[in-house]
Amino acid sequence: MDRFNRKKDPIVMFMGHIGVPTKKLVQGPRRMLKSKTWQLTAILMLISDWSQCIKSQQFTVDPPENIGIDDPGHLGPLYIHWTAPASLTNLTACSMRYHLEYFNTYQSRWTVIRTVRTWYRAQFDLEKEVRVRISTLLKGGCTNGTELKSPFTEMVLPPNNTGPVGSRVQGFGCVFYQKEFMECTWETGLEEPTQSQYSLYFWHREMEQAEECPQYIHSNGVRTGCKFTEESLSEFSDFNICINSSSPKVVLRLAFFSLQIQNYVKPAAIETVHLEASPDRRLQVQWDLPNERIPRHCLEYEVEAREEGVGGQRLLQQRNVTNEMTLTSLSMDGARRKCFRVRSRMHHYCADRGFWSDWSHWSCHSDTESDAVVGCAVVIGIIISMLILSLFGWALWRKWKAREGEIITFGPLHKLMEYSKGLSARSHFNKRRENQ
């Protein structure tokens, strides 16, 4: 009877109400009750979040309005601007920002920007299509803390591709010599009409407006390049260039270029290479830098070594890249002569890339021990050859005289023997007189 009059646990009653067998629950361990309680709590929380999500989805977000793209005349940077959607101007319970995407034609991918401003400036290749799209991002009390995103509003600007394709300049390239001046050159287009003339305009961030080339380079009376002084240059920023061509007959196609000039540096050629031999027959290679504006820590060097044998044949040629201004070469075993030359370029710590300088003159070192051995061998060979020829000639002459029946004597030796005999006879005569 006690088991029927026992007061039931409210948790057991509730679990039985939702379909959990109460008999098994009462008989099971206490930890099973805790596990079921946590499961129920998790289900209730999911239901609550789901209801809030449904409620927030009922709130719609409109995209930005009045999108526009302006060209300030900087030969690449465009000014993108827009306004907030009118339906959200009086909204105070949520914060609003914008999701901007534009297609970067230099990298062939979409670039994503999130900002609270209603404008943005980006660099574009004006010879290609400009594509921009923007959406509104809303988050706060009005969305129950969930960030909502509006559909995109998109704008596309076609490029200015007027004029024949073949009228565009070709072969454009720039070189920043020793960080002192830069020359940009080009070749005429394949369909360039007669009596046409090129003009170059440039802009960087330190300029208010684009300016024309300060000094043109001419070839046969035609502009084929532009020379920039150091004052008109700016490193680590977009250096934008536009080349157009005027012709009285037809409109020609524009050409746009954007570069960062620190990636186009060409150092001056190294003038002197020093070689010093150590007692262990190793060579210490050192070189002097020319007087230029490039810091030493921004340069790396390539050393080319060439070994020559006794007959002048080339034994080995190799190259080494180093950041130091000295290099220790291996010993000269088997090589009679070893030559070196050096060139330099901008290191990747200071620029993404750069041009190699011209090679220095070859500087050579001869193995003096090898030269001495070769010299001695040559001299000894000559002496031995002369002795052999002399003996051979004397033998022939003696044989020829013997055929004539004459006594063969070697002139100088014969006279010396006669003189010795005379001296001996005179000495014997003098001794006999003294004894008498």
Coordinates of C-alpha atoms in Angstrom, one line a residue, residues 180-357:
E180 CA 68.4 58.0 -60.2
F181 CA 66.1 58.2 -63.3
M182 CA 63.6 55.9 -65.1
E183 CA 63.1 55.3 -68.8
C184 CA 59.9 53.8 -70.2
T185 CA 60.0 52.8 -73.9
W186 CA 57.5 51.4 -76.3
E187 CA 57.1 50.4 -79.9
T188 CA 54.6 51.7 -82.4
G189 CA 51.4 49.7 -83.0
L190 CA 51.0 47.3 -85.9
E191 CA 48.3 49.5 -87.5
E192 CA 49.7 52.8 -86.6
P193 CA 48.7 55.4 -89.2
T194 CA 51.2 57.9 -90.6
Q195 CA 51.4 61.4 -89.1
S196 CA 50.4 60.1 -85.7
Q197 CA 52.1 61.2 -82.5
Y198 CA 52.3 59.5 -79.1
S199 CA 51.7 61.3 -75.7
L200 CA 52.4 59.9 -72.3
Y201 CA 50.6 60.9 -69.1
F202 CA 51.4 59.7 -65.5
W203 CA 50.1 60.0 -62.0
H204 CA 51.0 58.8 -58.5
R205 CA 49.7 59.5 -55.0
E206 CA 51.8 62.6 -54.4
M207 CA 50.3 64.4 -57.4
E208 CA 47.0 66.2 -57.6
Q209 CA 46.4 65.6 -61.3
A210 CA 48.0 63.6 -64.1
E211 CA 50.9 65.3 -66.0
E212 CA 52.5 64.8 -69.3
C213 CA 56.0 63.2 -69.8
P214 CA 58.7 65.7 -68.7
Q215 CA 61.2 64.5 -71.4
Y216 CA 60.4 62.4 -74.5
I217 CA 62.8 59.9 -76.1
H218 CA 62.8 60.1 -79.9
S219 CA 63.7 57.7 -82.6
N220 CA 63.6 58.9 -86.3
G221 CA 61.5 61.8 -85.2
V222 CA 58.9 59.7 -83.5
R223 CA 58.3 59.5 -79.7
T224 CA 59.3 56.1 -78.5
G225 CA 59.8 56.6 -74.8
C226 CA 59.9 58.9 -71.8
K227 CA 62.6 59.8 -69.3
F228 CA 61.6 60.5 -65.7
T229 CA 63.8 62.4 -63.3
E230 CA 64.0 61.3 -59.6
E231 CA 61.8 64.3 -58.6
S232 CA 58.9 63.0 -60.6
L233 CA 59.0 59.5 -59.2
S234 CA 57.4 57.8 -56.1
E235 CA 58.2 54.4 -54.7
F236 CA 55.9 51.9 -53.1
S237 CA 52.8 53.3 -54.7
D238 CA 50.9 52.8 -57.9
F239 CA 52.6 54.6 -60.7
N240 CA 49.9 54.9 -63.4
I241 CA 50.7 55.6 -67.0
C242 CA 48.5 56.3 -70.0
I243 CA 49.8 56.4 -73.6
N244 CA 47.5 57.8 -76.3
S245 CA 48.1 58.6 -79.9
S246 CA 46.7 61.4 -82.0
S247 CA 46.1 61.0 -85.7
P248 CA 44.2 63.3 -88.1
K249 CA 42.5 60.3 -89.7
V250 CA 41.3 58.0 -87.0
V251 CA 40.9 57.7 -83.2
L252 CA 43.6 55.4 -81.8
R253 CA 43.3 53.0 -78.8
L254 CA 44.5 54.1 -75.4
A255 CA 47.0 52.0 -73.4
F256 CA 47.1 52.0 -69.5
F257 CA 49.8 50.6 -67.3
S258 CA 50.3 50.5 -63.5
L259 CA 53.6 49.6 -61.9
Q260 CA 55.6 50.1 -58.7
I261 CA 58.9 51.5 -59.6
Q262 CA 61.0 49.9 -56.9
N263 CA 60.4 46.6 -58.8
Y264 CA 62.2 47.9 -61.9
V265 CA 65.5 49.0 -60.4
K266 CA 68.7 48.1 -62.4
P267 CA 71.9 48.7 -60.4
A268 CA 75.1 50.1 -61.9
A269 CA 77.8 47.6 -63.0
I270 CA 80.4 46.6 -60.5
E271 CA 83.7 48.2 -61.6
T272 CA 86.5 46.4 -59.7
V273 CA 86.8 42.7 -58.5
H274 CA 89.8 41.9 -56.2
L275 CA 91.4 38.4 -56.0
E276 CA 93.7 37.4 -53.1
A277 CA 95.3 34.0 -52.8
S278 CA 95.7 32.4 -49.3
P279 CA 98.5 30.0 -48.2
D280 CA 96.1 27.0 -48.7
R281 CA 95.7 28.0 -52.3
R282 CA 92.1 29.4 -51.9
L283 CA 91.0 32.6 -53.5
Q284 CA 89.3 35.4 -51.7
V285 CA 87.0 37.3 -54.1
Q286 CA 85.9 40.8 -53.2
W287 CA 84.4 43.6 -55.1
D288 CA 83.7 47.4 -54.7
L289 CA 80.2 48.9 -55.2
P290 CA 79.8 51.9 -57.5
N291 CA 78.7 55.1 -56.0
E292 CA 74.9 54.9 -56.3
R293 CA 71.8 55.5 -54.2
I294 CA 70.8 51.9 -53.6
P295 CA 71.5 50.8 -50.0
R296 CA 74.0 47.9 -49.7
H297 CA 71.5 45.8 -47.6
C298 CA 69.1 45.9 -50.6
L299 CA 71.5 44.2 -53.0
E300 CA 72.3 40.5 -53.7
Y301 CA 75.2 39.4 -55.9
E302 CA 75.8 36.7 -58.5
V303 CA 79.4 35.5 -58.9
E304 CA 80.4 33.6 -62.0
A305 CA 83.6 31.5 -61.8
R306 CA 85.5 30.1 -64.8
E307 CA 88.5 27.7 -64.6
E308 CA 91.0 27.2 -67.4
G309 CA 93.4 24.4 -67.9
V310 CA 97.1 24.5 -69.0
G311 CA 96.1 24.5 -72.7
G312 CA 93.5 27.2 -72.2
Q313 CA 90.6 24.7 -72.3
R314 CA 87.6 25.6 -70.1
L315 CA 87.4 23.1 -67.2
L316 CA 84.5 24.5 -65.1
Q317 CA 82.0 27.3 -65.1
Q318 CA 79.6 27.9 -62.2
R319 CA 77.5 30.6 -60.5
N320 CA 76.8 31.5 -56.9
V321 CA 74.3 34.0 -55.4
T322 CA 75.3 35.6 -52.1
N323 CA 74.3 38.6 -49.9
E324 CA 77.8 39.3 -48.9
M325 CA 80.4 41.3 -50.8
T326 CA 83.0 38.6 -50.6
L327 CA 83.3 35.0 -51.6
T328 CA 85.9 32.3 -50.8
S329 CA 86.6 30.1 -53.8
L330 CA 87.8 26.5 -53.7
S331 CA 91.4 25.6 -54.3
M332 CA 92.8 25.7 -57.8
D333 CA 93.8 22.1 -58.0
G334 CA 94.1 21.1 -61.7
A335 CA 93.4 24.6 -62.9
R336 CA 96.1 26.9 -64.3
R337 CA 93.9 30.0 -64.3
K338 CA 90.7 31.0 -62.5
C339 CA 88.5 34.0 -63.5
F340 CA 85.6 35.8 -61.8
R341 CA 83.0 38.4 -62.6
V342 CA 80.1 39.8 -60.5
R343 CA 76.7 41.4 -61.0
S344 CA 74.0 42.7 -58.6
R345 CA 70.3 43.2 -58.3
M346 CA 67.7 44.3 -55.7
H347 CA 67.1 41.8 -52.9
H348 CA 63.6 40.6 -52.2
Y349 CA 63.7 42.3 -48.8
C350 CA 63.5 45.7 -50.6
A351 CA 61.6 44.8 -53.7
D352 CA 59.5 42.0 -55.2
R353 CA 61.8 41.8 -58.2
G354 CA 64.4 43.7 -60.1
F355 CA 66.8 43.7 -63.0
W356 CA 70.4 42.3 -62.9
S357 CA 73.1 44.8 -63.5

